[in-house]
CSV table of C-alpha atoms and ligand atoms in Angstrom, one decimal:
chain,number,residue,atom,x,y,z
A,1,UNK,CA,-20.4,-6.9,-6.2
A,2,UNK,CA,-23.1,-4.7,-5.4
A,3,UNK,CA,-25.7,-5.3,-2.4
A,4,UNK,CA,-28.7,-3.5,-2.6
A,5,UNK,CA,-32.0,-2.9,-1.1
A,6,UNK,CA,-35.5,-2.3,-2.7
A,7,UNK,CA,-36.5,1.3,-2.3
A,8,UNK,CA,-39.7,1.2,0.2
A,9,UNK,CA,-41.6,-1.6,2.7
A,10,UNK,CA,-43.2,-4.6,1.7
A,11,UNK,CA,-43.3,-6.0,-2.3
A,12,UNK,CA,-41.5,-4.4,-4.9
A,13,UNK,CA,-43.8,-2.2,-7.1
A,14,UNK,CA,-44.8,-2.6,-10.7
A,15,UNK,CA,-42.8,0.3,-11.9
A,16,UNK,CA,-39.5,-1.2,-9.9
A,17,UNK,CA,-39.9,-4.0,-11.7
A,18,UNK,CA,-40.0,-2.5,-15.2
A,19,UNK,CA,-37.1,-0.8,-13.8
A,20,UNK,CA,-35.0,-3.6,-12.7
A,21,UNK,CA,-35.9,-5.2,-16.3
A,22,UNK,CA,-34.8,-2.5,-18.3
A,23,UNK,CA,-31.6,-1.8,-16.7
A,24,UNK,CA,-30.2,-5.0,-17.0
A,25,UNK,CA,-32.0,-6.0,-20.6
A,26,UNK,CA,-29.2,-2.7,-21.5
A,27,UNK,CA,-26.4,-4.3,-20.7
A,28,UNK,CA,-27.6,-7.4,-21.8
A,29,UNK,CA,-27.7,-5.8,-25.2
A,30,UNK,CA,-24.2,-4.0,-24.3
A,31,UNK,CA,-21.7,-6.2,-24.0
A,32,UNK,CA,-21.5,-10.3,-25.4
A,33,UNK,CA,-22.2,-13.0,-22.5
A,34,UNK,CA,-18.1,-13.8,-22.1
A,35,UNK,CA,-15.2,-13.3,-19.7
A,36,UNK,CA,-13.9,-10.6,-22.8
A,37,UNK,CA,-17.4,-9.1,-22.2
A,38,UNK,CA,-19.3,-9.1,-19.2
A,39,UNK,CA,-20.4,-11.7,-16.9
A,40,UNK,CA,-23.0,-11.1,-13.9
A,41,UNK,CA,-26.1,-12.6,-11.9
A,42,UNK,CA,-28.8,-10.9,-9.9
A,43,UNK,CA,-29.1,-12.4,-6.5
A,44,UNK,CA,-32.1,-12.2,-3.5
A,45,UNK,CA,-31.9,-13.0,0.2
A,46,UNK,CA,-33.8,-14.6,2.4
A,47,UNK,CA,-34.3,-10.8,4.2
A,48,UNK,CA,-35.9,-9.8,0.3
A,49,UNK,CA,-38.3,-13.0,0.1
A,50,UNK,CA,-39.6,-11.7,3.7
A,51,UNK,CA,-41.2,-8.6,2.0
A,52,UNK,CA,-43.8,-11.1,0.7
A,53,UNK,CA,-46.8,-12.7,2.7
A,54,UNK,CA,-45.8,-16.2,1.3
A,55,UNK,CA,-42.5,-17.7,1.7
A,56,UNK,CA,-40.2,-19.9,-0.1
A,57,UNK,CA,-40.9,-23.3,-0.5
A,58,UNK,CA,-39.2,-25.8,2.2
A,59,UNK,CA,-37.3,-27.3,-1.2
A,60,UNK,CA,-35.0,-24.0,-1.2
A,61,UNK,CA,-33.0,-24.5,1.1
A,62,UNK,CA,-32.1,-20.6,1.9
A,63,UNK,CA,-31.9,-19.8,5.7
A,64,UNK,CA,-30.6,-16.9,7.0
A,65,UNK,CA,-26.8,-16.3,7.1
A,66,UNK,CA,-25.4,-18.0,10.3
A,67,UNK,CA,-22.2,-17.9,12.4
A,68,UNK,CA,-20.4,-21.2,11.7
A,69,UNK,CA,-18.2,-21.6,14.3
A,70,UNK,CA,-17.6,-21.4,18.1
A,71,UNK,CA,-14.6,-18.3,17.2
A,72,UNK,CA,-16.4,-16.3,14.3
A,73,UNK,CA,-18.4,-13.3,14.4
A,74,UNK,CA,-19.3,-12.1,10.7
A,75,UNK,CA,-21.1,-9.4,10.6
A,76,UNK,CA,-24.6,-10.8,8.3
A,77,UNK,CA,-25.0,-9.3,5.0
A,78,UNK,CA,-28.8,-9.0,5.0
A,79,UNK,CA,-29.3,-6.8,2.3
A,80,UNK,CA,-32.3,-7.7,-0.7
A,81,UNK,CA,-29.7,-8.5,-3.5
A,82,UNK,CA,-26.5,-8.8,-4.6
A,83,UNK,CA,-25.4,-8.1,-8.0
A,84,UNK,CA,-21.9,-9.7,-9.1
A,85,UNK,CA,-20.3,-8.2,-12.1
A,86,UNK,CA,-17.2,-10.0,-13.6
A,87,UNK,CA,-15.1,-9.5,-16.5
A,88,UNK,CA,-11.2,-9.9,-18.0
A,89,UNK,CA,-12.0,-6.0,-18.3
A,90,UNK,CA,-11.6,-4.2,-14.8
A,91,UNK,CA,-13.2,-1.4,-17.7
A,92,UNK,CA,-15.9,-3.0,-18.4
A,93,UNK,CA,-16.8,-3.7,-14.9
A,94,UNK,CA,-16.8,0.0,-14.1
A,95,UNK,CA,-18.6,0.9,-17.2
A,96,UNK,CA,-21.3,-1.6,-16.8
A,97,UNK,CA,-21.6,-0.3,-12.9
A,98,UNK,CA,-21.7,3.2,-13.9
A,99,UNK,CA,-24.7,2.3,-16.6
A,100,UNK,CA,-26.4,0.4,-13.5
A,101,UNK,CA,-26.3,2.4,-11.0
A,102,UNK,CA,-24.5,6.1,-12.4
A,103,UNK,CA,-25.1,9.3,-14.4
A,104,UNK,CA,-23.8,7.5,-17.7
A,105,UNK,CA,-26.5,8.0,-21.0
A,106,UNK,CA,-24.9,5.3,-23.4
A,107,UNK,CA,-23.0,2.0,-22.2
A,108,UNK,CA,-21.2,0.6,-25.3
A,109,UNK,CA,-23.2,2.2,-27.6
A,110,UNK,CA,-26.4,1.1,-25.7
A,111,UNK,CA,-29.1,4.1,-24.7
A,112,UNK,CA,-29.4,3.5,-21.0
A,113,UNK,CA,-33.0,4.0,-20.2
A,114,UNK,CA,-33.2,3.1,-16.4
A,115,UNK,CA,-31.0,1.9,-13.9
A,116,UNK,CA,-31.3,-0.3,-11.2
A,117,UNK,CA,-30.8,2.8,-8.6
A,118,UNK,CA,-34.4,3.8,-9.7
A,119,UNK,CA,-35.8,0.8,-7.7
A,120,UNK,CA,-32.5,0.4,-5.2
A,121,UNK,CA,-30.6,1.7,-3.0
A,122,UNK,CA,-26.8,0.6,-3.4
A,123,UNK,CA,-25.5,-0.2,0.4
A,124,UNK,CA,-22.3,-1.5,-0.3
A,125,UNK,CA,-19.7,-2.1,-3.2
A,126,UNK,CA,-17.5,-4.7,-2.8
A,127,UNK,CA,-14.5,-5.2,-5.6
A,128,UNK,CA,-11.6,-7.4,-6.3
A,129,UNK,CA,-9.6,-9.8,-8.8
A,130,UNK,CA,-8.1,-13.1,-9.6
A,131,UNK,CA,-5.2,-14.2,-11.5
A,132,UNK,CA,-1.4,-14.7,-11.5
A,133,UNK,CA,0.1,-11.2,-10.9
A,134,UNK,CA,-2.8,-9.1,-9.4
A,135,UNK,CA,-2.5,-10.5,-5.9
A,136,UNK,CA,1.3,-9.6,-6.3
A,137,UNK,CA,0.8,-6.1,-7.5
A,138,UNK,CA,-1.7,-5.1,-4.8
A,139,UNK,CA,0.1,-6.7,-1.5
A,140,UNK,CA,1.0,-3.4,-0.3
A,141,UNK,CA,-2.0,-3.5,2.1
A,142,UNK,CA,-3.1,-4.3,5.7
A,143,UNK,CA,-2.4,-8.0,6.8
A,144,UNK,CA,0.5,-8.8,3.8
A,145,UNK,CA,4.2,-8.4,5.7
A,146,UNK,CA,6.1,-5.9,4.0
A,147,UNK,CA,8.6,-8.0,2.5
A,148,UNK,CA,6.0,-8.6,-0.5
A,149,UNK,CA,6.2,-12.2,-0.2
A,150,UNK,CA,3.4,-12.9,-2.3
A,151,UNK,CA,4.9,-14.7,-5.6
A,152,UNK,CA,4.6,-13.3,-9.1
A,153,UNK,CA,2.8,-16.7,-10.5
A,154,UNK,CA,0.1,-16.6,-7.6
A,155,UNK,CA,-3.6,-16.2,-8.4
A,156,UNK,CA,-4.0,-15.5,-4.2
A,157,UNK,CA,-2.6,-14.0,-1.7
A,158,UNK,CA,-1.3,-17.1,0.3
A,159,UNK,CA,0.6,-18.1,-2.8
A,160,UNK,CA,-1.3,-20.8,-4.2
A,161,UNK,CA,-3.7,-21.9,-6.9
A,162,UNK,CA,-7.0,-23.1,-5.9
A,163,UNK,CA,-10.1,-24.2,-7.8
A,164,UNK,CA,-9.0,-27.4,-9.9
A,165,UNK,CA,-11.6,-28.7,-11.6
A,166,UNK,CA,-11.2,-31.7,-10.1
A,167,UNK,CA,-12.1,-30.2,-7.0
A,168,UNK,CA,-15.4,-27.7,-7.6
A,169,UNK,CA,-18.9,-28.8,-8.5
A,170,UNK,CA,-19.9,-29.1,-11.9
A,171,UNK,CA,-22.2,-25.8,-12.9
A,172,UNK,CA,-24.9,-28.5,-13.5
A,173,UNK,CA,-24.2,-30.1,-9.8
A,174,UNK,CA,-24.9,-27.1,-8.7
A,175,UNK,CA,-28.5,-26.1,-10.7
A,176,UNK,CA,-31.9,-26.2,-9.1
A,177,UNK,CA,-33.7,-29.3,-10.8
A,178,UNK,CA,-37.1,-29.0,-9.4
A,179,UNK,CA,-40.0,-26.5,-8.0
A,180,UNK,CA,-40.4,-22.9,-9.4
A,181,UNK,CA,-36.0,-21.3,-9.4
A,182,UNK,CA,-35.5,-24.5,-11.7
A,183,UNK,CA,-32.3,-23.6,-13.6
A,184,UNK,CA,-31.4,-21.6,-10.6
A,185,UNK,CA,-28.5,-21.7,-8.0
A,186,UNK,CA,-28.3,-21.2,-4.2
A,187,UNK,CA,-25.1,-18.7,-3.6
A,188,UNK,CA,-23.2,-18.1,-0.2
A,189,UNK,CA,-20.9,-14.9,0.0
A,190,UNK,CA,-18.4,-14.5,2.7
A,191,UNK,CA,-16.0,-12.0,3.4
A,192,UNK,CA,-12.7,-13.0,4.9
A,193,UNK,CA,-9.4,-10.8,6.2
A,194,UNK,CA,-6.1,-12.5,6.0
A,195,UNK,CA,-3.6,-11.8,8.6
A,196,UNK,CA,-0.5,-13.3,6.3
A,197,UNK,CA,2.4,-12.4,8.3
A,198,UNK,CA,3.0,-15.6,10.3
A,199,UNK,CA,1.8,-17.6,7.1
A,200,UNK,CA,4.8,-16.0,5.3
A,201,UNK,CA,7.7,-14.9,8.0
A,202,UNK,CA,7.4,-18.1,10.7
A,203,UNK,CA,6.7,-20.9,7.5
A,204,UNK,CA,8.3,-22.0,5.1
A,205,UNK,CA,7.0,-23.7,1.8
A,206,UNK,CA,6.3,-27.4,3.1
A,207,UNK,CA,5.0,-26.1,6.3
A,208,UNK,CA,2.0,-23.5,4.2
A,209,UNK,CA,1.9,-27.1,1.8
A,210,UNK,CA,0.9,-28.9,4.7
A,211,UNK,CA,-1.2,-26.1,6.1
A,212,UNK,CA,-2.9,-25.6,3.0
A,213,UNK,CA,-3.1,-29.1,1.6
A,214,UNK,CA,-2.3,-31.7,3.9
A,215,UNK,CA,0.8,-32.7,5.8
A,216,UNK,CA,1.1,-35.6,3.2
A,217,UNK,CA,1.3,-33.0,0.4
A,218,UNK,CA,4.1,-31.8,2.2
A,219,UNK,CA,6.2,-35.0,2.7
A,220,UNK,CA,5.9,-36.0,-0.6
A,221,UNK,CA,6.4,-32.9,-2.1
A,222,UNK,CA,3.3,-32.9,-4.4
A,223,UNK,CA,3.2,-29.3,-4.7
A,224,UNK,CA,6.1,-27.0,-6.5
A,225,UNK,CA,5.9,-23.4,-5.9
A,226,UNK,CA,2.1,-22.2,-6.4
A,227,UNK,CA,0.5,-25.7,-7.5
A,228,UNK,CA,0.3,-25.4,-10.7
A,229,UNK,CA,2.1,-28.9,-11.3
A,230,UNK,CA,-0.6,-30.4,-10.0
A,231,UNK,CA,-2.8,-29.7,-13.3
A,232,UNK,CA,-6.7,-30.2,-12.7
A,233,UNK,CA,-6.9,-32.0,-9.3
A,234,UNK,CA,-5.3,-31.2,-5.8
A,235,UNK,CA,-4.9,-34.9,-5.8
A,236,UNK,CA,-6.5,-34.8,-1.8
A,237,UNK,CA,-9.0,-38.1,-2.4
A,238,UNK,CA,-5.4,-40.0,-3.2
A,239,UNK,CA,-4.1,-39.6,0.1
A,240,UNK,CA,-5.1,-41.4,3.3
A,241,UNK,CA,-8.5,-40.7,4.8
A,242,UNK,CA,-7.5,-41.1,8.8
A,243,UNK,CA,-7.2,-37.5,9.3
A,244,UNK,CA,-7.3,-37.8,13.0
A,245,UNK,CA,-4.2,-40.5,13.1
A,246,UNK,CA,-2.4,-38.1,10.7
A,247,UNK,CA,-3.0,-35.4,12.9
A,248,UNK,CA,-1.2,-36.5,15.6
A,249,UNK,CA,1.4,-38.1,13.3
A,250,UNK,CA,2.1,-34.9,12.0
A,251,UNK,CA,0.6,-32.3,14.7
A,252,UNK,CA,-1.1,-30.2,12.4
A,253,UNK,CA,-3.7,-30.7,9.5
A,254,UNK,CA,-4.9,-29.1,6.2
A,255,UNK,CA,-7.5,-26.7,5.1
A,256,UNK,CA,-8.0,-28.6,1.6
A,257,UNK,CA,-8.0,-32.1,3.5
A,258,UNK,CA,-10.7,-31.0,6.0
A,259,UNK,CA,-13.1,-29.2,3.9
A,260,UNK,CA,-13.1,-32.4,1.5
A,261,UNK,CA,-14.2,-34.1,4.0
A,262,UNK,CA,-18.2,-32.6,3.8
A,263,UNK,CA,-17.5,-31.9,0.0
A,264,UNK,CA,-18.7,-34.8,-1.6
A,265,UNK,CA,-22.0,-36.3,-1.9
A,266,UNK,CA,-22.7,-40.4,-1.7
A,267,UNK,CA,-21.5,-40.8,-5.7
A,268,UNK,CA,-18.5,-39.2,-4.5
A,269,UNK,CA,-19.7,-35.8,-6.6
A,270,UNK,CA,-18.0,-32.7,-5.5
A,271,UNK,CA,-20.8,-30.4,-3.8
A,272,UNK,CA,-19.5,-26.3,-3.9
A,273,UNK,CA,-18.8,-24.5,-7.0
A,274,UNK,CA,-16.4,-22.1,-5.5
A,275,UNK,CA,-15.5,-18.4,-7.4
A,276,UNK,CA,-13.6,-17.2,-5.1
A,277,UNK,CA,-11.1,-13.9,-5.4
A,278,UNK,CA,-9.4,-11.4,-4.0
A,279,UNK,CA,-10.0,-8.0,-2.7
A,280,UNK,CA,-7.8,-4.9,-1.1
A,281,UNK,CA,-11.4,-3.3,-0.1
A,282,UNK,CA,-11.1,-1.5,3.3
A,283,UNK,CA,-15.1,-2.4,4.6
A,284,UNK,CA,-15.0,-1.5,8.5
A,285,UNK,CA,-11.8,-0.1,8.5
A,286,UNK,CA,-9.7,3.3,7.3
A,287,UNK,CA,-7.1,1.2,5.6
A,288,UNK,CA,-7.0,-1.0,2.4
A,289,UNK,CA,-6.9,-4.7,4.1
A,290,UNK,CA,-6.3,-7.9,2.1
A,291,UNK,CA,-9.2,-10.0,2.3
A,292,UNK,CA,-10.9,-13.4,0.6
A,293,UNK,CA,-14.6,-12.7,-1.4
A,294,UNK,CA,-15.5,-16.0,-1.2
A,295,UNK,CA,-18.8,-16.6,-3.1
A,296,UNK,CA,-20.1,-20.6,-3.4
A,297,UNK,CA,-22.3,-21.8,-5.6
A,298,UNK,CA,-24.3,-24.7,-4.2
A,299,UNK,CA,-27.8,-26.8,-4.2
A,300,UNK,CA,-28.5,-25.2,-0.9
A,301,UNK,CA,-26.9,-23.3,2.1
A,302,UNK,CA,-26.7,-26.5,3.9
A,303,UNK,CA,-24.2,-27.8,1.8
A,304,UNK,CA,-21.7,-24.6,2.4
A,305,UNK,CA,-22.5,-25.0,6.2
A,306,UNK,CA,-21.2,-28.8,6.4
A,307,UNK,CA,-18.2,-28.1,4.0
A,308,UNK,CA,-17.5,-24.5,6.5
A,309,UNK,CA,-18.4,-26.6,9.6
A,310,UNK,CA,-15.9,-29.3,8.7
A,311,UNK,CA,-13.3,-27.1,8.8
A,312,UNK,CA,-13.3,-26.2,12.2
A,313,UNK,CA,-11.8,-29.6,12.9
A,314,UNK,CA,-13.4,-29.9,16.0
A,315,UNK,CA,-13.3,-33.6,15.9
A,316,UNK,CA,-9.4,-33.4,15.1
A,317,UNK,CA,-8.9,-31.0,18.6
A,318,UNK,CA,-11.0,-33.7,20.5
A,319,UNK,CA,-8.0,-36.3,19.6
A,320,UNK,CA,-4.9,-34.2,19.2
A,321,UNK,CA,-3.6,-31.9,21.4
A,322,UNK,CA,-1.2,-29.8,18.5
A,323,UNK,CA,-4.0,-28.9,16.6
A,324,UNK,CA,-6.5,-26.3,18.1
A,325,UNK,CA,-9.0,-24.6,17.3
A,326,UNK,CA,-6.9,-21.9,15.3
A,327,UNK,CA,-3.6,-23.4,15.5
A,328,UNK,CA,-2.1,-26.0,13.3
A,329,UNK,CA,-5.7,-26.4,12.0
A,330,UNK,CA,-5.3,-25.6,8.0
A,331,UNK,CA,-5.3,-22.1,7.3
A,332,UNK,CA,-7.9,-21.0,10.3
A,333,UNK,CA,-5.0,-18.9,12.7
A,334,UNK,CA,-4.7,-16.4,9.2
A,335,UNK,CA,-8.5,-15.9,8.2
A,336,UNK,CA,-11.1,-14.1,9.8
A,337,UNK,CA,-14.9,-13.9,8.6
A,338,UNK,CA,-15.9,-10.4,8.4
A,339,UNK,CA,-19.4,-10.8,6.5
A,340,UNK,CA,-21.8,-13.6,5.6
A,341,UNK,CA,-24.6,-13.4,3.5
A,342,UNK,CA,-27.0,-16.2,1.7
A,343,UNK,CA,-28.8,-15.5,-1.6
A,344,UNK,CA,-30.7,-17.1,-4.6
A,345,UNK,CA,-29.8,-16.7,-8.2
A,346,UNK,CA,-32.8,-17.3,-9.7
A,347,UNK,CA,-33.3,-18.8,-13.5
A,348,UNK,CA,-33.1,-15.7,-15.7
A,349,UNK,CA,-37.0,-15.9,-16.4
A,350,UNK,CA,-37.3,-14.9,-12.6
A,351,UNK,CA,-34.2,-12.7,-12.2
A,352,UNK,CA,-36.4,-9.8,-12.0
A,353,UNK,CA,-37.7,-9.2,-8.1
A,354,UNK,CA,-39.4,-12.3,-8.1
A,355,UNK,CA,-41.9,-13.2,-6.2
A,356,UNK,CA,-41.2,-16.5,-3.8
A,357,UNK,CA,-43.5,-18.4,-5.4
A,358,UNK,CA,-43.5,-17.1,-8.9
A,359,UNK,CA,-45.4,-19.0,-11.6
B,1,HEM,C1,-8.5,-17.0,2.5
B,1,HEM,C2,-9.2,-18.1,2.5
B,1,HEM,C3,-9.0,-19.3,1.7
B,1,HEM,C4,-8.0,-19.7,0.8
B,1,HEM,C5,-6.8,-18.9,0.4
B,1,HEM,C6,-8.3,-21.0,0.4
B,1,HEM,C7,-7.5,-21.7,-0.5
B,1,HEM,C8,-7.7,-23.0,-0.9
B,1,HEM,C9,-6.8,-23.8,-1.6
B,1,HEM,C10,-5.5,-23.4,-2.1
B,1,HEM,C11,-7.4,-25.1,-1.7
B,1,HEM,C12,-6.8,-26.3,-2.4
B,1,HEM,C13,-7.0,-26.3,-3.9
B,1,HEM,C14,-8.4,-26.5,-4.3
B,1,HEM,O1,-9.0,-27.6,-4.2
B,1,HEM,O2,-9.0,-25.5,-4.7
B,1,HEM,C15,-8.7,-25.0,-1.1
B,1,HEM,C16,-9.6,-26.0,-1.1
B,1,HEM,C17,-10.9,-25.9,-0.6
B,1,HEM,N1,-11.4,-24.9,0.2
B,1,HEM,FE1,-10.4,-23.2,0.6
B,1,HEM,N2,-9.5,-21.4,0.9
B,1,HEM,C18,-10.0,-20.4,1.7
B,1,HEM,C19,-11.1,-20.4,2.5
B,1,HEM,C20,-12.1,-21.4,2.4
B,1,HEM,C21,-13.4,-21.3,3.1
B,1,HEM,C22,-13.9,-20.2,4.0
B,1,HEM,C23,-14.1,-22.4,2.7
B,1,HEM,C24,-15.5,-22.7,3.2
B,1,HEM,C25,-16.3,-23.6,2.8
B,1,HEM,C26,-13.2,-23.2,1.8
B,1,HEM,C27,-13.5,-24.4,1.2
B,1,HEM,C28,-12.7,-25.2,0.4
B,1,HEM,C29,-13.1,-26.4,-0.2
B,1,HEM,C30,-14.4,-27.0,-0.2
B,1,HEM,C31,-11.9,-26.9,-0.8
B,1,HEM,C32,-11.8,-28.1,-1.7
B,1,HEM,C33,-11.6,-29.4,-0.9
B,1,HEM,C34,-12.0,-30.6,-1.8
B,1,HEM,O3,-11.1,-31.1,-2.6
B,1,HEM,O4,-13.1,-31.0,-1.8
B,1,HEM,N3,-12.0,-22.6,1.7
B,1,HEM,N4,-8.9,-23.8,-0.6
């Protein structure tokens, strides 16, 4: 991910526009719209929309990053845009980077004729990956305990799968029906630190099931080693909804359990697509630390704030005295926000520093 600000005060200029255009019609041309090619959005903020004299209308619902709870402190990420670049390739990742933003003349045998640096300024680069092995390979880092305890089959660090189908939005849940972003998607992007050595050295298995899942999970022991037996649904709207008398039957409750809670809508629709992965970056510190990107796709920001609110639990630590606000309260003593940012991904026929009220 790249976040980025627009060179100058006020409106982006003609000429960045023709800028922004060019460079990504190249590596439209370059590579074929696929995970074997290359996958990417353009994203603005709220802070980019304030450049303009009108505002957004009140139907996108795109606020200002927030904290979202009583113990968090994220630093905001209030930079114009975010660019996400995804691929199978870490190669093509680099090479599409370098044609975006680098010295590099041809991209796939593309003639690169402007880049986005000629209307931004890059501010921060932000990189990591998904997928059973990776988070393996890369645990030598800050915040994993050094007996490597992260297993071989794991798409994450805390030794689970996540992201059943079952469980995320649909892409078209998620798309903007009406006013002028139609077709377009509200995005949240948090950055999170895990601190992993209690998850790993004072738990075992059942107890990170429960933690993770729900303490039901656990005694029935619906998940085997990363979860992958449990195909395309975490099964969590099968077990009992009395979270708060399960908390106190089993003194601790789970992440997955409590964010379901704000994640459906009336129908019983799922509300955040989440495309979550991992990352070894070392933002605000000297050291490589393991750490959650955690973008969410969503109808609006409010949506990710009850789902993120909902997982404090705060009505659970009203009723139960085990479960606090870190402790025995899903996976909240082993992650810590670090940045939060909000953004639009407009339709592709406004992708290009759009105005907030575009035609
Ligand atoms: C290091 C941080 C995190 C890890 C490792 C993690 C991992 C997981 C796992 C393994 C599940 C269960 C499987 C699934 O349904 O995907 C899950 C569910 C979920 N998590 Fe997280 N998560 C993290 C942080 C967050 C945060 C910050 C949010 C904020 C909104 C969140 C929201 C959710 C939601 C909405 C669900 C699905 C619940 C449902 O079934 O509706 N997670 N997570």
């Amino acid at each position: 991910m790249l976040y980025l600000n627009v060179d100058g005060e006020g409106p982006p200029t003609d000429d960045q526009r023709e800028a922004v255009a060019t460079a990504l019609g190249t590596i439209d041309r370059a590579y074929e719209w696929s995970h074997e090619g290359l996958l990417y959005s353009i994203a603005y903020s709220p802070a980019y929309f304030g450049r303009f004299e009108a505002s957004l209308t009140a139907a996108v619902d795109l606020p200002a990053p927030q904290s979202l709870s009583e113990f968090e402190t994220p630093t905001f990420d209030t930079q114009d845009a975010v660019v996400h670049l995804a691929s199978d390739r870490a190669d093509t990742v680099l090479a599409a980077e370098e044609a975006l933003t680098g010295e590099k003349e041809r991209v796939n045998g593309v003639d690169v004729e402007a880049r986005l640096t000629d209307a931004f300024t890059v501010d921060s680069r932000r990189t990591g990956f998904v997928g059973a092995g990776l988070p393996a390979q890369n645990q030598d880092v800050a915040g994993i305990p050094d007996s490597k305890p992260v297993p071989e089959d794991s798409p994450l660090f805390m030794g689970f799968t996540a992201g059943f189908v079952g469980n995320q939005a649909t892409e078209d849940y998620v798309t903007l029906e009406d006013g002028p972003f139609a077709g377009g998607r509200i995005k949240a992007i948090s950055n999170i630190r895990q601190r992993l050595d209690d998850w790993y050295l004072e738990q075992d298995h059942d107890d990170r099931v429960a933690e993770m899942f729900s303490p039901v999970h656990a005694e029935q022991g619906l998940v085997d080693g990363v979860g992958a037996n449990l195909g395309d649904n975490s099964g969590i709207d099968e077990i009992p909804d009395d979270i708060v008398d399960q908390s106190r039957e089993y003194a601790r409750v789970g992440h997955a359990q409590k964010a379901a809670r704000a994640n459906r809508d009336v129908d019983g629709n799922v509300r955040l697509l989440r495309r979550h992965f991992e990352s070894t970056d070392d933002i605000g510190s000297d050291q490589e630390v393991a750490s959650l990107h955690f973008p969410s796709l969503q109808q609006g920001i409010s949506a990710f704030e009850d789902v993120r609110r909902s997982m404090n639990g705060v009505d659970i630590t009203a009723e139960t005295p085990a479960v606090r606000q870190r402790v025995n309260n899903g996976i909240l003593e082993y992650i810590f926000t670090r940045r939060r940012g909000n953004f639009l991904v407009p339709p592709r026929r406004h992708r290009v520093l759009p105005s907030p009220r575009p035609a």
